[in-house]
């Protein structure tokens, strides 16, 4: 069997987060097939929301970055909504310090995933919106569900894009898709995403994860070092820009991420 890590977007209430901080993988699958890292979400019912402290998200990213040369990462969600990014119910009341921490967490977690040198395969059955869409954008192969939706809703909630995340979006989206998704804040459906090349294929409901594992097994036949070098050739210019931005803490607000329109826009989205 090929070796992979399952990056599982799931509710971690009641789970001891120290296992992630120490880079010990929680076994969700047969360990002969692969290891697993659960990336924490707060309880959103049918939706995954990124943990606003980012402690577990970043620990998962660190574990992936430190993993062996044989590893492929498969990203899957146990929620009806694949990932809706930050939970606006909490985020609208964040202090300036919490807003800054949120931006740092987003930058760190997704920059790690974007420059991971091994294959990252994502299975997205439901909607991937705002910060949740960056799980799609940072991956190498995207399997979508028939009812999945994709979008960047930041304009609708009154925040602009952190510079490292903007660079990721610019690197993988066409100019037309960048304009449409970022400036309108409206999502597109799976057929539109397939036509745009945002996802690579659409499968029947309930089949995305199984198909992602098949794709991962196929990618496991590619020479590992060669794959890493080619991926670096494809993304290298953007990775260099992102690392320079991260090194200089560029785009991380010292007095909060929100503008004077943000909280009202978030309230409107929640109605």
mmCIF file of C-alpha atoms in Angstrom:
data_model
loop_
_atom_site.group_PDB
_atom_site.id
_atom_site.type_symbol
_atom_site.label_atom_id
_atom_site.label_comp_id
_atom_site.label_asym_id
_atom_site.label_seq_id
_atom_site.Cartn_x
_atom_site.Cartn_y
_atom_site.Cartn_z
ATOM 1 C CA UNK A 1 0.000 0.000 0.000
ATOM 2 C CA UNK A 2 1.145 3.563 -0.647
ATOM 3 C CA UNK A 3 1.588 5.779 2.391
ATOM 4 C CA UNK A 4 -0.553 8.857 2.847
ATOM 5 C CA UNK A 5 -1.767 11.286 5.479
ATOM 6 C CA UNK A 6 -5.473 12.012 5.758
ATOM 7 C CA UNK A 7 -6.026 15.669 6.598
ATOM 8 C CA UNK A 8 -9.536 15.345 8.007
ATOM 9 C CA UNK A 9 -11.668 18.426 8.522
ATOM 10 C CA UNK A 10 -13.749 17.403 11.490
ATOM 11 C CA UNK A 11 -15.132 18.510 14.852
ATOM 12 C CA UNK A 12 -12.506 17.920 17.524
ATOM 13 C CA UNK A 13 -14.624 18.586 20.610
ATOM 14 C CA UNK A 14 -13.458 16.205 23.309
ATOM 15 C CA UNK A 15 -10.237 15.307 21.487
ATOM 16 C CA UNK A 16 -6.898 15.915 23.194
ATOM 17 C CA UNK A 17 -5.167 18.442 20.969
ATOM 18 C CA UNK A 18 -1.724 17.634 22.392
ATOM 19 C CA UNK A 19 -1.451 14.714 19.986
ATOM 20 C CA UNK A 20 -1.361 17.176 17.114
ATOM 21 C CA UNK A 21 1.086 19.553 18.768
ATOM 22 C CA UNK A 22 3.494 16.664 19.168
ATOM 23 C CA UNK A 23 3.042 15.556 15.563
ATOM 24 C CA UNK A 24 1.601 12.196 16.532
ATOM 25 C CA UNK A 25 -0.936 11.123 13.952
ATOM 26 C CA UNK A 26 -4.366 10.008 15.151
ATOM 27 C CA UNK A 27 -5.214 6.776 13.397
ATOM 28 C CA UNK A 28 -8.458 7.161 11.465
ATOM 29 C CA UNK A 29 -7.633 4.470 8.948
ATOM 30 C CA UNK A 30 -5.680 1.236 8.843
ATOM 31 C CA UNK A 31 -2.113 2.332 9.598
ATOM 32 C CA UNK A 32 -0.898 0.045 6.824
ATOM 33 C CA UNK A 33 -2.721 2.331 4.410
ATOM 34 C CA UNK A 34 -1.876 5.663 5.957
ATOM 35 C CA UNK A 35 -1.779 8.002 8.928
ATOM 36 C CA UNK A 36 -4.209 10.776 9.740
ATOM 37 C CA UNK A 37 -4.188 14.324 11.023
ATOM 38 C CA UNK A 38 -7.500 15.817 12.073
ATOM 39 C CA UNK A 39 -7.702 19.544 11.443
ATOM 40 C CA UNK A 40 -9.913 21.120 14.029
ATOM 41 C CA UNK A 41 -13.183 22.813 13.431
ATOM 42 C CA UNK A 42 -15.645 24.321 15.846
ATOM 43 C CA UNK A 43 -19.031 22.672 16.001
ATOM 44 C CA UNK A 44 -21.016 24.142 13.133
ATOM 45 C CA UNK A 45 -23.672 21.465 12.753
ATOM 46 C CA UNK A 46 -23.537 20.618 9.060
ATOM 47 C CA UNK A 47 -20.561 22.882 8.302
ATOM 48 C CA UNK A 48 -16.851 22.807 8.985
ATOM 49 C CA UNK A 49 -15.435 26.082 10.282
ATOM 50 C CA UNK A 50 -11.721 26.641 10.699
ATOM 51 C CA UNK A 51 -10.680 26.725 14.339
ATOM 52 C CA UNK A 52 -10.206 30.419 15.017
ATOM 53 C CA UNK A 53 -7.163 29.882 17.256
ATOM 54 C CA UNK A 54 -5.486 27.873 14.459
ATOM 55 C CA UNK A 55 -3.532 25.855 17.030
ATOM 56 C CA UNK A 56 -4.691 22.536 15.612
ATOM 57 C CA UNK A 57 -4.754 23.702 11.999
ATOM 58 C CA UNK A 58 -1.176 24.879 12.246
ATOM 59 C CA UNK A 59 -0.105 21.734 14.079
ATOM 60 C CA UNK A 60 -1.568 19.695 11.247
ATOM 61 C CA UNK A 61 0.311 21.828 8.725
ATOM 62 C CA UNK A 62 3.536 21.374 10.669
ATOM 63 C CA UNK A 63 3.070 17.618 10.799
ATOM 64 C CA UNK A 64 2.490 17.466 7.063
ATOM 65 C CA UNK A 65 5.533 19.625 6.343
ATOM 66 C CA UNK A 66 7.701 17.345 8.474
ATOM 67 C CA UNK A 67 6.357 14.088 7.072
ATOM 68 C CA UNK A 68 8.333 11.507 5.162
ATOM 69 C CA UNK A 69 9.217 11.574 1.476
ATOM 70 C CA UNK A 70 6.736 8.754 0.813
ATOM 71 C CA UNK A 71 3.727 10.726 1.990
ATOM 72 C CA UNK A 72 0.715 11.856 -0.031
ATOM 73 C CA UNK A 73 -1.880 14.056 1.683
ATOM 74 C CA UNK A 74 -5.603 13.466 1.132
ATOM 75 C CA UNK A 75 -7.899 16.242 2.394
ATOM 76 C CA UNK A 76 -11.431 15.157 3.283
ATOM 77 C CA UNK A 77 -14.306 16.643 5.284
ATOM 78 C CA UNK A 78 -16.873 14.870 7.430
ATOM 79 C CA UNK A 79 -19.269 17.805 7.118
ATOM 80 C CA UNK A 80 -22.085 18.502 4.658
ATOM 81 C CA UNK A 81 -20.368 21.843 3.994
ATOM 82 C CA UNK A 82 -16.758 20.935 3.178
ATOM 83 C CA UNK A 83 -15.437 24.083 4.872
ATOM 84 C CA UNK A 84 -16.991 27.514 5.282
ATOM 85 C CA UNK A 85 -13.823 29.165 6.570
ATOM 86 C CA UNK A 86 -14.144 31.227 9.736
ATOM 87 C CA UNK A 87 -17.384 31.110 11.724
ATOM 88 C CA UNK A 88 -18.807 34.621 11.348
ATOM 89 C CA UNK A 89 -20.891 34.244 14.514
ATOM 90 C CA UNK A 90 -17.656 34.294 16.482
ATOM 91 C CA UNK A 91 -15.491 36.354 14.157
ATOM 92 C CA UNK A 92 -17.748 39.416 14.147
ATOM 93 C CA UNK A 93 -16.900 40.012 17.809
ATOM 94 C CA UNK A 94 -13.146 39.444 17.572
ATOM 95 C CA UNK A 95 -10.831 41.958 19.185
ATOM 96 C CA UNK A 96 -8.016 43.516 17.149
ATOM 97 C CA UNK A 97 -5.553 41.017 18.631
ATOM 98 C CA UNK A 98 -7.798 38.101 17.695
ATOM 99 C CA UNK A 99 -8.138 39.447 14.154
ATOM 100 C CA UNK A 100 -4.350 39.633 13.839
ATOM 101 C CA UNK A 101 -4.000 36.075 15.148
ATOM 102 C CA UNK A 102 -6.603 34.906 12.640
ATOM 103 C CA UNK A 103 -4.692 36.411 9.708
ATOM 104 C CA UNK A 104 -1.406 34.926 10.910
ATOM 105 C CA UNK A 105 -3.056 31.531 11.242
ATOM 106 C CA UNK A 106 -4.565 31.647 7.762
ATOM 107 C CA UNK A 107 -1.249 32.728 6.251
ATOM 108 C CA UNK A 108 0.763 30.067 8.028
ATOM 109 C CA UNK A 109 -1.530 27.088 7.516
ATOM 110 C CA UNK A 110 -2.227 27.627 3.843
ATOM 111 C CA UNK A 111 1.293 28.672 2.894
ATOM 112 C CA UNK A 112 2.484 25.359 4.378
ATOM 113 C CA UNK A 113 -0.048 23.396 2.358
ATOM 114 C CA UNK A 114 0.693 25.353 -0.825
ATOM 115 C CA UNK A 115 4.409 24.531 -0.744
ATOM 116 C CA UNK A 116 4.132 20.954 0.498
ATOM 117 C CA UNK A 117 6.412 19.117 -1.965
ATOM 118 C CA UNK A 118 4.373 15.906 -2.200
ATOM 119 C CA UNK A 119 0.932 15.404 -3.783
ATOM 120 C CA UNK A 120 -2.092 16.922 -2.039
ATOM 121 C CA UNK A 121 -5.407 15.413 -3.195
ATOM 122 C CA UNK A 122 -8.697 16.926 -2.008
ATOM 123 C CA UNK A 123 -12.167 15.370 -1.860
ATOM 124 C CA UNK A 124 -14.767 18.156 -1.672
ATOM 125 C CA UNK A 125 -18.344 16.892 -1.496
ATOM 126 C CA UNK A 126 -19.898 20.102 -0.205
ATOM 127 C CA UNK A 127 -19.280 23.842 -0.383
ATOM 128 C CA UNK A 128 -15.773 25.268 0.037
ATOM 129 C CA UNK A 129 -16.203 28.950 0.793
ATOM 130 C CA UNK A 130 -13.893 31.824 1.827
ATOM 131 C CA UNK A 131 -11.026 30.425 3.929
ATOM 132 C CA UNK A 132 -12.350 26.924 3.245
ATOM 133 C CA UNK A 133 -11.751 27.437 -0.475
ATOM 134 C CA UNK A 134 -8.012 27.629 0.164
ATOM 135 C CA UNK A 135 -7.992 23.907 0.942
ATOM 136 C CA UNK A 136 -8.945 23.570 -2.720
ATOM 137 C CA UNK A 137 -6.540 26.175 -4.064
ATOM 138 C CA UNK A 138 -3.509 24.739 -2.253
ATOM 139 C CA UNK A 139 -4.109 21.179 -3.481
ATOM 140 C CA UNK A 140 -2.746 19.422 -6.571
ATOM 141 C CA UNK A 141 -5.809 17.421 -7.612
ATOM 142 C CA UNK A 142 -9.401 18.272 -6.724
ATOM 143 C CA UNK A 143 -12.308 15.812 -6.736
ATOM 144 C CA UNK A 144 -15.651 17.596 -6.471
ATOM 145 C CA UNK A 145 -19.128 16.369 -5.660
ATOM 146 C CA UNK A 146 -22.137 16.924 -7.888
ATOM 147 C CA UNK A 147 -23.571 19.481 -5.443
ATOM 148 C CA UNK A 148 -20.363 21.180 -4.376
ATOM 149 C CA UNK A 149 -19.937 24.959 -4.490
ATOM 150 C CA UNK A 150 -16.776 27.078 -4.500
ATOM 151 C CA UNK A 151 -16.243 30.716 -3.710
ATOM 152 C CA UNK A 152 -14.381 33.559 -2.029
ATOM 153 C CA UNK A 153 -16.911 35.486 0.058
ATOM 154 C CA UNK A 154 -14.492 37.976 1.613
ATOM 155 C CA UNK A 155 -15.937 40.934 -0.325
ATOM 156 C CA UNK A 156 -19.363 40.094 1.079
ATOM 157 C CA UNK A 157 -18.137 40.135 4.681
ATOM 158 C CA UNK A 158 -16.120 43.323 4.396
ATOM 159 C CA UNK A 159 -12.528 42.090 4.571
ATOM 160 C CA UNK A 160 -9.749 42.154 2.033
ATOM 161 C CA UNK A 161 -7.299 39.326 1.362
ATOM 162 C CA UNK A 162 -4.149 38.651 3.387
ATOM 163 C CA UNK A 163 -1.229 39.072 0.994
ATOM 164 C CA UNK A 164 0.086 35.461 1.130
ATOM 165 C CA UNK A 165 -3.416 34.117 0.411
ATOM 166 C CA UNK A 166 -3.838 36.611 -2.407
ATOM 167 C CA UNK A 167 -0.619 35.294 -3.929
ATOM 168 C CA UNK A 168 -1.914 31.713 -3.702
ATOM 169 C CA UNK A 169 -5.142 32.727 -5.457
ATOM 170 C CA UNK A 170 -3.257 34.596 -8.174
ATOM 171 C CA UNK A 171 -1.019 31.602 -8.732
ATOM 172 C CA UNK A 172 -3.772 29.050 -9.360
ATOM 173 C CA UNK A 173 -6.771 30.994 -10.680
ATOM 174 C CA UNK A 174 -7.153 32.559 -14.102
ATOM 175 C CA UNK A 175 -7.543 36.330 -14.298
ATOM 176 C CA UNK A 176 -11.226 35.906 -15.170
ATOM 177 C CA UNK A 177 -11.892 33.568 -12.237
ATOM 178 C CA UNK A 178 -9.912 35.808 -9.896
ATOM 179 C CA UNK A 179 -12.079 38.764 -10.924
ATOM 180 C CA UNK A 180 -15.342 36.834 -10.789
ATOM 181 C CA UNK A 181 -14.797 35.051 -7.478
ATOM 182 C CA UNK A 182 -12.956 37.738 -5.530
ATOM 183 C CA UNK A 183 -14.821 40.835 -6.656
ATOM 184 C CA UNK A 184 -18.363 39.444 -6.656
ATOM 185 C CA UNK A 185 -18.068 37.271 -3.560
ATOM 186 C CA UNK A 186 -20.523 34.848 -5.179
ATOM 187 C CA UNK A 187 -19.879 31.086 -5.369
ATOM 188 C CA UNK A 188 -19.890 28.923 -8.490
ATOM 189 C CA UNK A 189 -21.220 25.383 -8.828
ATOM 190 C CA UNK A 190 -19.249 22.237 -9.558
ATOM 191 C CA UNK A 191 -19.895 22.332 -13.316
ATOM 192 C CA UNK A 192 -18.631 25.905 -13.529
ATOM 193 C CA UNK A 193 -15.618 24.999 -11.396
ATOM 194 C CA UNK A 194 -14.837 22.042 -13.644
ATOM 195 C CA UNK A 195 -15.039 24.206 -16.768
ATOM 196 C CA UNK A 196 -12.691 26.742 -15.164
ATOM 197 C CA UNK A 197 -10.215 24.045 -14.105
ATOM 198 C CA UNK A 198 -10.720 24.809 -10.416
ATOM 199 C CA UNK A 199 -11.632 21.173 -9.850
ATOM 200 C CA UNK A 200 -10.439 18.242 -11.947
ATOM 201 C CA UNK A 201 -13.481 16.000 -11.934
ATOM 202 C CA UNK A 202 -16.991 15.575 -10.550
ATOM 203 C CA UNK A 203 -18.191 12.337 -8.995
ATOM 204 C CA UNK A 204 -21.516 11.121 -7.651
ATOM 205 C CA UNK A 205 -22.537 12.131 -4.148
ATOM 206 C CA UNK A 206 -20.677 10.102 -1.541
ATOM 207 C CA UNK A 207 -17.899 9.001 -3.897
ATOM 208 C CA UNK A 208 -15.404 11.887 -3.642
ATOM 209 C CA UNK A 209 -13.240 10.402 -0.895
ATOM 210 C CA UNK A 210 -13.004 6.977 -2.525
ATOM 211 C CA UNK A 211 -12.076 8.589 -5.818
ATOM 212 C CA UNK A 212 -9.469 10.767 -4.072
ATOM 213 C CA UNK A 213 -7.826 7.639 -2.675
ATOM 214 C CA UNK A 214 -7.659 6.126 -6.168
ATOM 215 C CA UNK A 215 -6.060 9.316 -7.481
ATOM 216 C CA UNK A 216 -3.626 9.317 -4.558
ATOM 217 C CA UNK A 217 -2.590 5.759 -5.331
ATOM 218 C CA UNK A 218 -1.940 6.749 -8.944
ATOM 219 C CA UNK A 219 0.167 9.740 -7.829
ATOM 220 C CA UNK A 220 2.129 7.411 -5.565
ATOM 221 C CA UNK A 221 3.664 5.879 -8.706
ATOM 222 C CA UNK A 222 5.370 9.157 -9.612
ATOM 223 C CA UNK A 223 9.020 9.340 -8.469
ATOM 224 C CA UNK A 224 8.865 11.350 -5.246
ATOM 225 C CA UNK A 225 11.864 13.632 -5.660
ATOM 226 C CA UNK A 226 10.974 14.343 -9.273
ATOM 227 C CA UNK A 227 7.431 15.275 -8.254
ATOM 228 C CA UNK A 228 8.726 17.698 -5.635
ATOM 229 C CA UNK A 229 11.123 19.350 -8.079
ATOM 230 C CA UNK A 230 8.458 19.779 -10.755
ATOM 231 C CA UNK A 231 5.940 21.125 -8.260
ATOM 232 C CA UNK A 232 8.562 23.639 -7.144
ATOM 233 C CA UNK A 233 9.123 24.624 -10.777
ATOM 234 C CA UNK A 234 5.393 25.210 -11.231
ATOM 235 C CA UNK A 235 4.840 27.127 -7.989
ATOM 236 C CA UNK A 236 8.340 28.375 -7.236
ATOM 237 C CA UNK A 237 7.910 32.053 -8.090
ATOM 238 C CA UNK A 238 4.753 32.275 -5.973
ATOM 239 C CA UNK A 239 6.316 30.301 -3.114
ATOM 240 C CA UNK A 240 9.280 32.696 -3.047
ATOM 241 C CA UNK A 241 6.920 35.695 -2.905
ATOM 242 C CA UNK A 242 4.860 34.095 -0.147
ATOM 243 C CA UNK A 243 7.898 33.249 1.956
ATOM 244 C CA UNK A 244 9.204 36.798 1.589
ATOM 245 C CA UNK A 245 5.828 38.151 2.671
ATOM 246 C CA UNK A 246 5.749 35.769 5.628
ATOM 247 C CA UNK A 247 9.311 36.628 6.648
ATOM 248 C CA UNK A 248 8.479 40.328 6.714
ATOM 249 C CA UNK A 249 5.074 39.751 8.344
ATOM 250 C CA UNK A 250 3.683 41.664 5.402
ATOM 251 C CA UNK A 251 -0.049 42.165 5.271
ATOM 252 C CA UNK A 252 -0.613 41.162 8.908
ATOM 253 C CA UNK A 253 -2.537 44.059 10.468
ATOM 254 C CA UNK A 254 -1.184 45.388 13.746
ATOM 255 C CA UNK A 255 -4.455 47.154 14.574
ATOM 256 C CA UNK A 256 -6.942 44.542 13.384
ATOM 257 C CA UNK A 257 -8.060 43.089 10.066
ATOM 258 C CA UNK A 258 -11.523 44.614 9.956
ATOM 259 C CA UNK A 259 -12.538 47.873 8.352
ATOM 260 C CA UNK A 260 -15.432 50.141 9.291
ATOM 261 C CA UNK A 261 -17.823 48.061 7.136
ATOM 262 C CA UNK A 262 -16.868 44.591 8.337
ATOM 263 C CA UNK A 263 -19.101 43.916 11.319
ATOM 264 C CA UNK A 264 -22.212 45.225 9.574
ATOM 265 C CA UNK A 265 -21.394 43.097 6.527
ATOM 266 C CA UNK A 266 -20.890 40.007 8.697
ATOM 267 C CA UNK A 267 -24.212 40.632 10.451
ATOM 268 C CA UNK A 268 -25.922 40.936 7.065
ATOM 269 C CA UNK A 269 -24.423 37.618 5.922
ATOM 270 C CA UNK A 270 -25.684 35.893 9.057
ATOM 271 C CA UNK A 271 -29.317 36.988 8.544
#
